[in-house]
Amino acid sequence: MIKKSIKSLLKSIAEIGKRSPKQSDELIAQIKQTTMEYTTLGRTGLRVSVMGLGGGGYSKIGQNTGKSRVESIALVRTALDFGINLFDTAEGYNTEEIIGKAIKEIKREDAVLSTKKKMLSQDRLITGKELVRGVEKSLRKLQTDYVDIYNLHGVTIDEYDYVLTELVPVLFKMRDAGKIRFIGITEAFTKEPNHKMLRRAVKDDCWDTIMVGFNILNQSARELVLPQATAKNIGVLSMFAVRRALSSEKNLRKAILKLQQMGAAELEILNAEKPLDFLFKEGGAKNITDAAYRFCRHQPGVDVVLFGTGNVEHLAANVASLLRPPLPDLDLLKLKELFANVDDFTGNEKL
């Protein structure tokens, strides 16, 4: 613990005096040409950008890929320049402080902050007191008096009853005290790609928002979760839009092969080398990542698509994709037919 604190202190000292990286003329031009789109996040009434920057994932806004804190703060501020106003992080991501510092340059009410706490501590479920301490710790790191959405993170079906009876009442008290505004829950998509927990959660009235795994390869939430959430006016944030399988053509080929080996008969007709090549044409998708983001962005029932990045160019490309029109109707129909029976794959598996 002491070694970790010293390491963190030395890193902070090393970054003192570092200047925020200057935006290129090309980036400035793209920001000026971008008109962000906004939506209402379900019953919360929050007006949010249709995309949200996540502080987790592979890169953790650059902290896992060699970027300095100054560079990561600049990345978040570039997202703000594009019009993104929803930022999602978690106690376990170690990016709360960065996001908190980045939004200090704007009015607090102009940003929507979402953070999360995992359910397990030392192989046991957390207590109500630990949850309270977690909320307070997040508030300190985010440098704010309140968090807009506080999520119970990666909850499984086996944990749900405990969450409902022991932890939700604690969150209600924290909400009444003004520490949090709205209560959310996120699924453990890698453990439950068929949404067992969320299928139960959307029947209850305590959740203002949910985070659900949804992508081209696993569209099962369309029938199992989204209609029910819409009926209750629960705000829906979509995660896993790209991840590993949809990040490149090479990974897509490996993912399709793996699905074929798992018995997805509908996929046997696909070309092994160019499995979803029908998407890439005039008026279609620019590449597989562009297709993946647009597929999720325009799915009825999805309010916000979350993405992570540690790279400004990647951020700009994601923004451009998520603001493009829906994929052509025939392409969407074919994607739905091809992957209609997949509910045991997330797209983040080792390939």
Short mmCIF file of C-alpha atoms in Angstrom, two decimals:
data_model
loop_
_atom_site.label_atom_id
_atom_site.label_comp_id
_atom_site.label_asym_id
_atom_site.label_seq_id
_atom_site.Cartn_x
_atom_site.Cartn_y
_atom_site.Cartn_z
CA MET A 1 0.00 0.00 0.00
CA ILE A 2 2.83 2.40 0.94
CA LYS A 3 4.75 1.50 -2.21
CA LYS A 4 1.63 2.19 -4.28
CA SER A 5 1.16 5.59 -2.61
CA ILE A 6 4.80 6.54 -3.17
CA LYS A 7 4.57 5.47 -6.81
CA SER A 8 1.43 7.57 -7.27
CA LEU A 9 3.09 10.57 -5.60
CA LEU A 10 6.19 10.30 -7.79
CA LYS A 11 4.01 10.09 -10.89
CA SER A 12 2.11 13.21 -9.84
CA ILE A 13 5.36 15.10 -9.20
CA ALA A 14 6.73 14.06 -12.58
CA GLU A 15 3.68 15.49 -14.31
CA ILE A 16 3.80 18.88 -12.60
CA GLY A 17 4.44 21.51 -15.22
CA LYS A 18 3.43 19.34 -18.15
CA ARG A 19 1.26 21.22 -20.57
CA SER A 20 -1.93 19.89 -22.04
CA PRO A 21 -1.27 18.67 -25.60
CA LYS A 22 -2.30 21.18 -28.25
CA GLN A 23 -5.18 20.23 -30.52
CA SER A 24 -4.28 19.91 -34.19
CA ASP A 25 -5.85 22.20 -36.78
CA GLU A 26 -7.60 19.14 -38.27
CA LEU A 27 -9.10 18.22 -34.90
CA ILE A 28 -10.22 21.79 -34.22
CA ALA A 29 -11.90 21.87 -37.63
CA GLN A 30 -13.72 18.59 -36.96
CA ILE A 31 -14.92 19.84 -33.57
CA LYS A 32 -16.28 23.02 -35.18
CA GLN A 33 -18.09 20.97 -37.83
CA THR A 34 -19.61 18.54 -35.30
CA THR A 35 -23.16 19.00 -34.06
CA MET A 36 -23.69 16.68 -31.12
CA GLU A 37 -27.06 15.01 -30.72
CA TYR A 38 -28.81 14.71 -27.38
CA THR A 39 -31.59 12.63 -25.88
CA THR A 40 -33.49 12.29 -22.61
CA LEU A 41 -32.21 9.45 -20.44
CA GLY A 42 -35.45 7.75 -19.53
CA ARG A 43 -37.17 8.66 -16.27
CA THR A 44 -34.12 10.60 -15.05
CA GLY A 45 -35.03 13.49 -17.32
CA LEU A 46 -31.32 14.12 -17.83
CA ARG A 47 -30.46 15.61 -21.21
CA VAL A 48 -27.45 13.60 -22.36
CA SER A 49 -25.33 13.20 -25.45
CA VAL A 50 -26.19 10.07 -27.45
CA MET A 51 -22.68 8.82 -26.72
CA GLY A 52 -20.77 8.66 -23.46
CA LEU A 53 -17.05 8.45 -22.78
CA GLY A 54 -16.15 5.54 -20.52
CA GLY A 55 -13.24 5.62 -18.10
CA GLY A 56 -12.74 1.85 -18.17
CA GLY A 57 -12.22 -0.73 -20.90
CA TYR A 58 -8.86 -1.61 -22.38
CA SER A 59 -7.32 1.87 -22.32
CA LYS A 60 -8.90 3.54 -19.26
CA ILE A 61 -8.75 6.89 -21.11
CA GLY A 62 -5.09 6.28 -21.82
CA GLN A 63 -3.92 5.31 -18.34
CA ASN A 64 -3.39 1.70 -19.44
CA THR A 65 -1.65 2.67 -22.67
CA GLY A 66 1.15 4.89 -21.46
CA LYS A 67 -0.59 8.28 -21.47
CA SER A 68 0.10 10.79 -18.72
CA ARG A 69 -2.68 12.12 -16.49
CA VAL A 70 -2.33 15.46 -18.29
CA GLU A 71 -2.96 13.73 -21.63
CA SER A 72 -5.95 11.83 -20.25
CA ILE A 73 -7.44 15.02 -18.83
CA ALA A 74 -6.97 16.65 -22.24
CA LEU A 75 -8.76 13.70 -23.87
CA VAL A 76 -11.79 14.16 -21.62
CA ARG A 77 -11.80 17.88 -22.35
CA THR A 78 -11.67 17.14 -26.08
CA ALA A 79 -14.76 14.97 -25.58
CA LEU A 80 -16.39 17.98 -23.93
CA ASP A 81 -15.40 20.12 -26.93
CA PHE A 82 -17.21 17.63 -29.18
CA GLY A 83 -20.34 18.05 -27.06
CA ILE A 84 -20.17 14.81 -25.08
CA ASN A 85 -21.58 15.49 -21.62
CA LEU A 86 -21.94 12.00 -20.14
CA PHE A 87 -18.90 10.41 -18.52
CA ASP A 88 -18.93 6.95 -16.99
CA THR A 89 -16.29 5.65 -14.63
CA ALA A 90 -16.03 3.36 -11.59
CA GLU A 91 -14.28 3.05 -8.27
CA GLY A 92 -12.20 0.22 -9.68
CA TYR A 93 -11.10 2.01 -12.87
CA ASN A 94 -8.86 4.53 -11.09
CA THR A 95 -10.01 7.25 -13.49
CA GLU A 96 -12.47 9.12 -11.27
CA GLU A 97 -9.90 11.75 -10.30
CA ILE A 98 -8.99 12.40 -13.93
CA ILE A 99 -12.59 12.86 -15.01
CA GLY A 100 -13.32 15.00 -11.97
CA LYS A 101 -10.40 17.30 -12.74
CA ALA A 102 -11.24 17.45 -16.45
CA ILE A 103 -14.78 18.74 -15.89
CA LYS A 104 -13.71 21.45 -13.45
CA GLU A 105 -13.51 23.88 -16.36
CA ILE A 106 -17.29 23.70 -16.95
CA LYS A 107 -20.36 24.20 -14.80
CA ARG A 108 -21.08 21.08 -12.76
CA GLU A 109 -24.66 20.92 -14.08
CA ASP A 110 -23.32 20.76 -17.65
CA ALA A 111 -21.81 17.30 -17.07
CA VAL A 112 -23.56 14.04 -16.25
CA LEU A 113 -21.34 11.86 -14.07
CA SER A 114 -21.90 8.13 -13.72
CA THR A 115 -19.79 5.94 -11.48
CA LYS A 116 -20.02 2.40 -10.12
CA LYS A 117 -19.06 0.05 -7.29
CA LYS A 118 -18.49 -3.69 -7.60
CA MET A 119 -20.44 -6.06 -5.41
CA LEU A 120 -17.57 -8.20 -4.19
CA SER A 121 -14.86 -7.43 -1.65
CA GLN A 122 -12.45 -10.22 -0.73
CA ASP A 123 -14.78 -12.85 -2.22
CA ARG A 124 -17.84 -11.70 -0.30
CA LEU A 125 -20.68 -9.31 -1.04
CA ILE A 126 -20.16 -5.77 0.20
CA THR A 127 -22.09 -4.43 3.18
CA GLY A 128 -24.27 -1.37 3.27
CA LYS A 129 -21.59 0.50 5.23
CA GLU A 130 -19.00 -0.34 2.59
CA LEU A 131 -21.36 0.94 -0.09
CA VAL A 132 -21.72 4.25 1.77
CA ARG A 133 -17.95 4.55 2.06
CA GLY A 134 -17.67 3.78 -1.65
CA VAL A 135 -20.06 6.60 -2.55
CA GLU A 136 -18.19 9.07 -0.33
CA LYS A 137 -14.84 8.01 -1.78
CA SER A 138 -16.09 8.46 -5.33
CA LEU A 139 -17.41 11.93 -4.50
CA ARG A 140 -14.00 12.95 -3.16
CA LYS A 141 -12.17 11.63 -6.21
CA LEU A 142 -14.63 13.19 -8.64
CA GLN A 143 -14.38 16.47 -6.66
CA THR A 144 -18.13 16.90 -6.56
CA ASP A 145 -20.93 17.08 -3.99
CA TYR A 146 -23.12 14.64 -5.88
CA VAL A 147 -22.99 12.02 -8.62
CA ASP A 148 -25.74 11.99 -11.21
CA ILE A 149 -25.95 8.20 -11.59
CA TYR A 150 -24.56 5.72 -9.07
CA ASN A 151 -24.47 2.15 -10.35
CA LEU A 152 -24.15 -1.21 -8.68
CA HIS A 153 -21.52 -2.73 -10.93
CA GLY A 154 -21.52 -6.10 -12.69
CA VAL A 155 -24.35 -7.67 -10.71
CA THR A 156 -25.14 -11.34 -11.43
CA ILE A 157 -28.46 -13.10 -11.00
CA ASP A 158 -27.14 -14.90 -7.89
CA GLU A 159 -26.35 -11.55 -6.25
CA TYR A 160 -29.54 -9.78 -7.20
CA ASP A 161 -31.76 -10.65 -4.22
CA TYR A 162 -29.07 -9.45 -1.80
CA VAL A 163 -28.61 -6.25 -3.81
CA LEU A 164 -32.34 -5.59 -3.79
CA THR A 165 -32.89 -6.14 -0.07
CA GLU A 166 -29.60 -4.94 1.45
CA LEU A 167 -28.05 -2.36 -0.87
CA VAL A 168 -30.86 -0.58 -2.71
CA PRO A 169 -32.33 0.81 0.56
CA VAL A 170 -28.87 2.26 1.33
CA LEU A 171 -28.80 3.95 -2.07
CA PHE A 172 -32.26 5.39 -1.43
CA LYS A 173 -30.93 7.02 1.75
CA MET A 174 -27.89 8.38 -0.12
CA ARG A 175 -30.24 9.74 -2.78
CA ASP A 176 -32.43 11.40 -0.13
CA ALA A 177 -29.27 12.96 1.35
CA GLY A 178 -28.42 14.49 -2.03
CA LYS A 179 -25.27 12.44 -2.58
CA ILE A 180 -26.64 10.71 -5.68
CA ARG A 181 -29.43 11.72 -8.02
CA PHE A 182 -30.33 8.46 -9.75
CA ILE A 183 -29.73 4.75 -9.19
CA GLY A 184 -28.46 2.37 -11.85
CA ILE A 185 -27.41 -1.24 -12.24
CA THR A 186 -24.99 -2.82 -14.71
CA GLU A 187 -24.89 -6.43 -15.78
CA ALA A 188 -21.92 -8.81 -15.73
CA PHE A 189 -22.18 -9.33 -19.49
CA THR A 190 -19.11 -11.57 -19.78
CA LYS A 191 -20.64 -13.94 -17.20
CA GLU A 192 -24.25 -13.63 -18.32
CA PRO A 193 -24.38 -12.84 -22.03
CA ASN A 194 -28.06 -13.84 -22.02
CA HIS A 195 -28.89 -11.04 -19.53
CA LYS A 196 -30.22 -13.21 -16.69
CA MET A 197 -29.91 -10.48 -14.08
CA LEU A 198 -31.24 -7.62 -16.18
CA ARG A 199 -34.25 -9.67 -17.27
CA ARG A 200 -35.15 -9.75 -13.59
CA ALA A 201 -34.11 -6.18 -12.81
CA VAL A 202 -36.33 -4.53 -15.43
CA LYS A 203 -39.35 -5.95 -13.63
CA ASP A 204 -38.55 -3.89 -10.53
CA ASP A 205 -39.25 -0.19 -10.05
CA CYS A 206 -36.07 0.92 -8.26
CA TRP A 207 -33.74 1.31 -11.25
CA ASP A 208 -33.52 4.63 -13.05
CA THR A 209 -30.90 3.37 -15.52
CA ILE A 210 -29.34 0.12 -16.67
CA MET A 211 -26.17 -0.75 -18.58
CA VAL A 212 -26.63 -3.62 -21.00
CA GLY A 213 -24.29 -5.52 -23.30
CA PHE A 214 -25.47 -5.19 -26.90
CA ASN A 215 -23.67 -5.45 -30.24
CA ILE A 216 -23.89 -6.88 -33.74
CA LEU A 217 -22.79 -10.34 -32.58
CA ASN A 218 -25.12 -10.59 -29.58
CA GLN A 219 -28.41 -8.80 -30.17
CA SER A 220 -30.40 -10.76 -27.59
CA ALA A 221 -31.11 -7.67 -25.46
CA ARG A 222 -33.38 -6.41 -28.24
CA GLU A 223 -36.05 -8.89 -27.17
CA LEU A 224 -35.04 -9.76 -23.63
CA VAL A 225 -34.31 -6.36 -22.06
CA LEU A 226 -34.94 -3.28 -24.20
CA PRO A 227 -38.75 -3.45 -24.60
CA GLN A 228 -39.20 -4.02 -20.88
CA ALA A 229 -36.86 -1.13 -20.01
CA THR A 230 -38.67 1.16 -22.43
CA ALA A 231 -42.03 0.23 -20.93
CA LYS A 232 -40.79 1.34 -17.49
CA ASN A 233 -39.01 4.40 -18.91
CA ILE A 234 -35.66 3.15 -17.62
CA GLY A 235 -32.68 4.91 -19.19
CA VAL A 236 -30.54 2.50 -21.22
CA LEU A 237 -26.80 2.79 -21.70
CA SER A 238 -25.34 0.31 -24.18
CA MET A 239 -21.90 -1.21 -23.59
CA PHE A 240 -19.73 -3.69 -25.53
CA ALA A 241 -20.58 -2.07 -28.86
CA VAL A 242 -17.12 -2.88 -30.23
CA ARG A 243 -14.69 -4.51 -27.80
CA ARG A 244 -12.26 -7.09 -29.21
CA ALA A 245 -14.26 -8.87 -31.93
CA LEU A 246 -15.46 -5.76 -33.75
CA SER A 247 -12.30 -3.69 -33.45
CA SER A 248 -10.74 -4.96 -36.69
CA GLU A 249 -11.44 -7.13 -39.74
CA LYS A 250 -8.90 -9.66 -38.48
CA ASN A 251 -10.64 -10.04 -35.13
CA LEU A 252 -14.03 -10.20 -36.82
CA ARG A 253 -12.89 -13.17 -38.92
CA LYS A 254 -11.69 -14.95 -35.78
CA ALA A 255 -14.94 -14.18 -33.96
CA ILE A 256 -17.11 -15.52 -36.79
CA LEU A 257 -15.01 -18.68 -36.95
CA LYS A 258 -15.41 -19.15 -33.21
CA LEU A 259 -19.18 -18.69 -33.45
CA GLN A 260 -19.31 -21.24 -36.28
CA GLN A 261 -17.40 -23.70 -34.11
CA MET A 262 -19.90 -23.04 -31.31
CA GLY A 263 -22.68 -24.20 -33.64
CA ALA A 264 -24.09 -20.98 -35.12
CA ALA A 265 -25.42 -22.64 -38.29
CA GLU A 266 -26.72 -19.38 -39.79
CA LEU A 267 -23.13 -18.14 -40.08
CA GLU A 268 -21.94 -21.05 -42.23
CA ILE A 269 -22.92 -19.13 -45.36
CA LEU A 270 -20.47 -16.31 -44.65
CA ASN A 271 -17.21 -15.87 -46.54
CA ALA A 272 -14.40 -16.88 -44.19
CA GLU A 273 -12.12 -14.07 -45.34
CA LYS A 274 -14.73 -11.30 -45.62
CA PRO A 275 -17.63 -12.43 -43.45
CA LEU A 276 -19.60 -9.17 -43.28
CA ASP A 277 -18.38 -7.64 -46.52
CA PHE A 278 -21.94 -6.73 -47.56
CA LEU A 279 -21.78 -3.86 -45.05
CA PHE A 280 -18.99 -2.01 -46.83
CA LYS A 281 -20.28 -0.21 -49.88
CA GLU A 282 -21.41 3.20 -51.06
CA GLY A 283 -23.90 4.44 -48.51
CA GLY A 284 -22.92 1.68 -46.08
CA ALA A 285 -20.39 1.39 -43.29
CA LYS A 286 -16.85 2.77 -43.53
CA ASN A 287 -15.38 -0.23 -41.67
CA ILE A 288 -16.44 -2.81 -39.10
CA THR A 289 -16.03 -0.46 -36.14
CA ASP A 290 -18.11 2.20 -37.86
CA ALA A 291 -20.79 -0.44 -38.53
CA ALA A 292 -20.70 -1.62 -34.92
CA TYR A 293 -21.23 1.83 -33.45
CA ARG A 294 -23.98 2.80 -35.88
CA PHE A 295 -25.76 -0.50 -35.30
CA CYS A 296 -26.01 0.19 -31.57
CA ARG A 297 -26.57 3.92 -31.81
CA HIS A 298 -29.78 3.60 -33.82
CA GLN A 299 -31.25 0.59 -32.00
CA PRO A 300 -34.68 1.59 -30.61
CA GLY A 301 -34.57 1.43 -26.83
CA VAL A 302 -30.89 2.41 -26.55
CA ASP A 303 -30.38 5.95 -25.24
CA VAL A 304 -26.61 6.20 -24.99
CA VAL A 305 -23.74 4.21 -26.50
CA LEU A 306 -20.69 4.07 -24.25
CA PHE A 307 -17.19 3.81 -25.67
CA GLY A 308 -13.67 3.98 -24.29
CA THR A 309 -10.46 5.30 -25.79
CA GLY A 310 -7.09 6.69 -24.85
CA ASN A 311 -6.45 8.31 -28.21
CA VAL A 312 -7.75 11.65 -29.52
CA GLU A 313 -7.87 10.45 -33.15
CA HIS A 314 -9.84 7.38 -32.08
CA LEU A 315 -12.18 9.61 -30.06
CA ALA A 316 -12.82 11.77 -33.13
CA ALA A 317 -13.48 8.71 -35.31
CA ASN A 318 -15.94 7.28 -32.78
CA VAL A 319 -17.81 10.56 -32.56
CA ALA A 320 -18.08 10.69 -36.36
CA SER A 321 -19.40 7.11 -36.54
CA LEU A 322 -21.97 7.60 -33.81
CA LEU A 323 -23.36 10.69 -35.53
CA ARG A 324 -23.73 9.01 -38.93
CA PRO A 325 -27.15 7.77 -40.13
CA PRO A 326 -28.40 4.24 -39.46
CA LEU A 327 -27.05 1.39 -41.56
CA PRO A 328 -29.17 0.59 -44.65
CA ASP A 329 -32.39 -1.30 -43.82
CA LEU A 330 -31.42 -4.39 -45.83
CA ASP A 331 -28.06 -4.60 -44.04
CA LEU A 332 -29.78 -4.35 -40.66
CA LEU A 333 -32.23 -7.07 -41.64
CA LYS A 334 -29.41 -9.37 -42.71
CA LEU A 335 -27.47 -8.77 -39.49
CA LYS A 336 -30.56 -9.57 -37.44
CA GLU A 337 -31.13 -12.80 -39.36
CA LEU A 338 -27.50 -13.92 -39.12
CA PHE A 339 -27.13 -13.39 -35.37
CA ALA A 340 -30.72 -13.95 -34.22
CA ASN A 341 -29.85 -17.03 -32.16
CA VAL A 342 -26.60 -15.85 -30.56
CA ASP A 343 -26.95 -15.22 -26.82
CA ASP A 344 -23.80 -16.85 -25.47
CA PHE A 345 -21.10 -14.62 -26.96
CA THR A 346 -20.04 -11.11 -25.93
CA GLY A 347 -17.44 -10.12 -28.52
CA ASN A 348 -14.78 -9.69 -25.85
CA GLU A 349 -13.65 -13.32 -25.73
CA LYS A 350 -10.05 -14.29 -26.47
CA LEU A 351 -9.79 -14.97 -30.19
#
